[in-house]
Short mmCIF file of C-alpha atoms in Angstrom, two decimals:
data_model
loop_
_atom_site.label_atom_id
_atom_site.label_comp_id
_atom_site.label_asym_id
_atom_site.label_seq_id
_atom_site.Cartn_x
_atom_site.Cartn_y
_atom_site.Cartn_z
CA UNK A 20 -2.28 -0.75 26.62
CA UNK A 21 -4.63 -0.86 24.34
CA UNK A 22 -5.25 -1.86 20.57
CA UNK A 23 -6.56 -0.69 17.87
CA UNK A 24 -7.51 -2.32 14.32
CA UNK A 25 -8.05 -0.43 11.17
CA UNK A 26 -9.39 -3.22 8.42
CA UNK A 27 -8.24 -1.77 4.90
CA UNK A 28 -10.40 -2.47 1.49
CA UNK A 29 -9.31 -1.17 -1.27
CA UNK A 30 -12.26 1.27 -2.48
CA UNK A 31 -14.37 1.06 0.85
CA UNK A 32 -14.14 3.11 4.01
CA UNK A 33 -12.02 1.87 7.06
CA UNK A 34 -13.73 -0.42 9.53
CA UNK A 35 -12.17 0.10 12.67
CA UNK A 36 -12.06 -2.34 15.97
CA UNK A 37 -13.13 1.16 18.11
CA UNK A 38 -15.44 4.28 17.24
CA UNK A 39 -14.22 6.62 17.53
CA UNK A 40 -10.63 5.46 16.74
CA UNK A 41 -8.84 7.15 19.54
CA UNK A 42 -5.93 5.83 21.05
CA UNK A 43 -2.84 7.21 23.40
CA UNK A 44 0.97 7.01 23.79
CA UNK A 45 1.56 3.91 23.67
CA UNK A 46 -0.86 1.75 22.69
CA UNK A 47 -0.53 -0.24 19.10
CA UNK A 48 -2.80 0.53 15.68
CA UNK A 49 -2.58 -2.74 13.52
CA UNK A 50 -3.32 -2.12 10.18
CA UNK A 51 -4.61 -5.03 8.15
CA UNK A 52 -5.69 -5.14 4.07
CA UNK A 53 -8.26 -7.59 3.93
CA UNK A 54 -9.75 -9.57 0.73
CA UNK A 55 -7.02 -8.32 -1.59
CA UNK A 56 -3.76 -9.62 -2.44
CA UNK A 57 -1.95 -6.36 -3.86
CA UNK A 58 0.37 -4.15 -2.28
CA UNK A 59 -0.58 -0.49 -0.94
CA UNK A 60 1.16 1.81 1.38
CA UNK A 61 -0.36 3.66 4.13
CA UNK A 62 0.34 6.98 3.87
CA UNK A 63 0.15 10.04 6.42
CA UNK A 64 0.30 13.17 4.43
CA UNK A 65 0.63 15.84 7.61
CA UNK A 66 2.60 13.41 10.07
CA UNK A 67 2.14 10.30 11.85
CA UNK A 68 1.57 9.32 15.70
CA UNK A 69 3.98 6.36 14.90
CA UNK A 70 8.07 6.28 14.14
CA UNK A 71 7.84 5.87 10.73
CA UNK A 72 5.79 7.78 8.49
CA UNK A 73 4.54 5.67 5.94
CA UNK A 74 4.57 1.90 5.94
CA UNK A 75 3.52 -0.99 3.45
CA UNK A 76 1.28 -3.50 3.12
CA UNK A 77 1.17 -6.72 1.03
CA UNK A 78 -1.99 -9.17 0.65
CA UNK A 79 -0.01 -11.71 -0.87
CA UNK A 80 1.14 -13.22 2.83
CA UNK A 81 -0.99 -12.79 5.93
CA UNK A 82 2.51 -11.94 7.46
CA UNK A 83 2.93 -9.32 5.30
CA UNK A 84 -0.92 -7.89 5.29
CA UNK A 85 -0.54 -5.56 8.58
CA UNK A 86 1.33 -3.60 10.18
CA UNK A 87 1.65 -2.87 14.08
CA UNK A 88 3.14 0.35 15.06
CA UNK A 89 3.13 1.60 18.40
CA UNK A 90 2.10 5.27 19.43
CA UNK A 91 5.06 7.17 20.19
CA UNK A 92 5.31 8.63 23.90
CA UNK A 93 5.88 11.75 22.09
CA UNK A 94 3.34 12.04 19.55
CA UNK A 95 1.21 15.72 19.61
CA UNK A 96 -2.24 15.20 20.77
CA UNK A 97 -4.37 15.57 17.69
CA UNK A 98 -6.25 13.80 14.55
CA UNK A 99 -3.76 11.69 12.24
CA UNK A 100 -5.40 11.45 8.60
CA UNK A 101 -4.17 8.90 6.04
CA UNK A 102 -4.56 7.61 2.71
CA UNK A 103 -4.00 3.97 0.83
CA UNK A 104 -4.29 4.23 -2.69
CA UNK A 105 -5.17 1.58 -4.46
CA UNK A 106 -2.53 -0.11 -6.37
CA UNK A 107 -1.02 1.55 -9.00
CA UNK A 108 -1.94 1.39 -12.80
CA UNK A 109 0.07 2.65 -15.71
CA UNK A 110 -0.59 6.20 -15.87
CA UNK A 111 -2.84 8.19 -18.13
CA UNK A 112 -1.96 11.60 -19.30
CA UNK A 113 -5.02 13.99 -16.98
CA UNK A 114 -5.35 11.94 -14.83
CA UNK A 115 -6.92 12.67 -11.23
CA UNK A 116 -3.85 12.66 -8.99
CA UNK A 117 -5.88 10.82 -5.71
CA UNK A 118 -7.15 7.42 -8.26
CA UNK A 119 -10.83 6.04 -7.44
CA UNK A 120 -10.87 3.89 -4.53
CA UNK A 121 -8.32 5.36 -2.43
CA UNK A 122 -9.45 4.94 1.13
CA UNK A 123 -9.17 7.55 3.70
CA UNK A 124 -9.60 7.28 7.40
CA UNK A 125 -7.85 8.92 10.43
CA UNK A 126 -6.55 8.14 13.87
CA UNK A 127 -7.27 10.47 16.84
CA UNK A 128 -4.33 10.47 19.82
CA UNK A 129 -5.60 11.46 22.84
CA UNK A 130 -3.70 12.38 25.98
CA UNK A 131 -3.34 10.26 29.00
CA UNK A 132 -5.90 7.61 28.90
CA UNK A 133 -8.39 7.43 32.33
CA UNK A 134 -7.50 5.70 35.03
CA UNK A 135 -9.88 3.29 36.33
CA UNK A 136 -10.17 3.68 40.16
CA UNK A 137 -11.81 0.49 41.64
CA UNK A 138 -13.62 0.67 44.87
#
């Protein structure tokens, strides 16, 4: 099986391991906050490829800075967006609901990967 990483920094786009980011049933998607030491939670707003929907992560511990989850056997063939806000602030009466410098990337699952026939 394959793997996948998703680097997360807070205000940038994703970088991911593989472009495009597809993976299948099965294989695991480690997310990972880099250069920060807060704590955000990834967050799938229309469902997740994975058995729980929304997971955190803490910079404070490289133990606690990613997250592996596997790609369910079951998981519908499609695009999987998500969001990690950036840590949260006090709140301010108007305003913006998404907060600058929440990064937003996606996961595609694919079906059955290709099997590699050797001759």
């Amino acid at each position: 099986m394959a793997t996948l990483t998703i680097q997360i920094r807070i205000g940038r786009e994703p970088i991911y391991s593989i472009n495009p980011p597809l993976v299948y049933p099965g294989d695991t998607v480690v997310f990972t906050l880099e250069d920060s030491t807060d704590t955000v939670t990834v967050k799938f707003e229309e469902g997740t490829p994975f058995n729980q929907d929304d997971f955190v992560l803490n910079g404070s511990s490289t133990l606690t800075a990613s997250k592996s989850p596997v790609v369910r056997s079951d998981a519908p063939y499609r695009r999987y967006e998500f969001k990690v806000p950036p840590p949260p602030e006090p709140w301010k009466h108007g305003e913006d609901p998404e907060p600058p410098g929440t990064v937003s990337g996606g996961v595609d699952v694919g079906t059955e990967p290709p099997i590699l026939i050797e001759k």
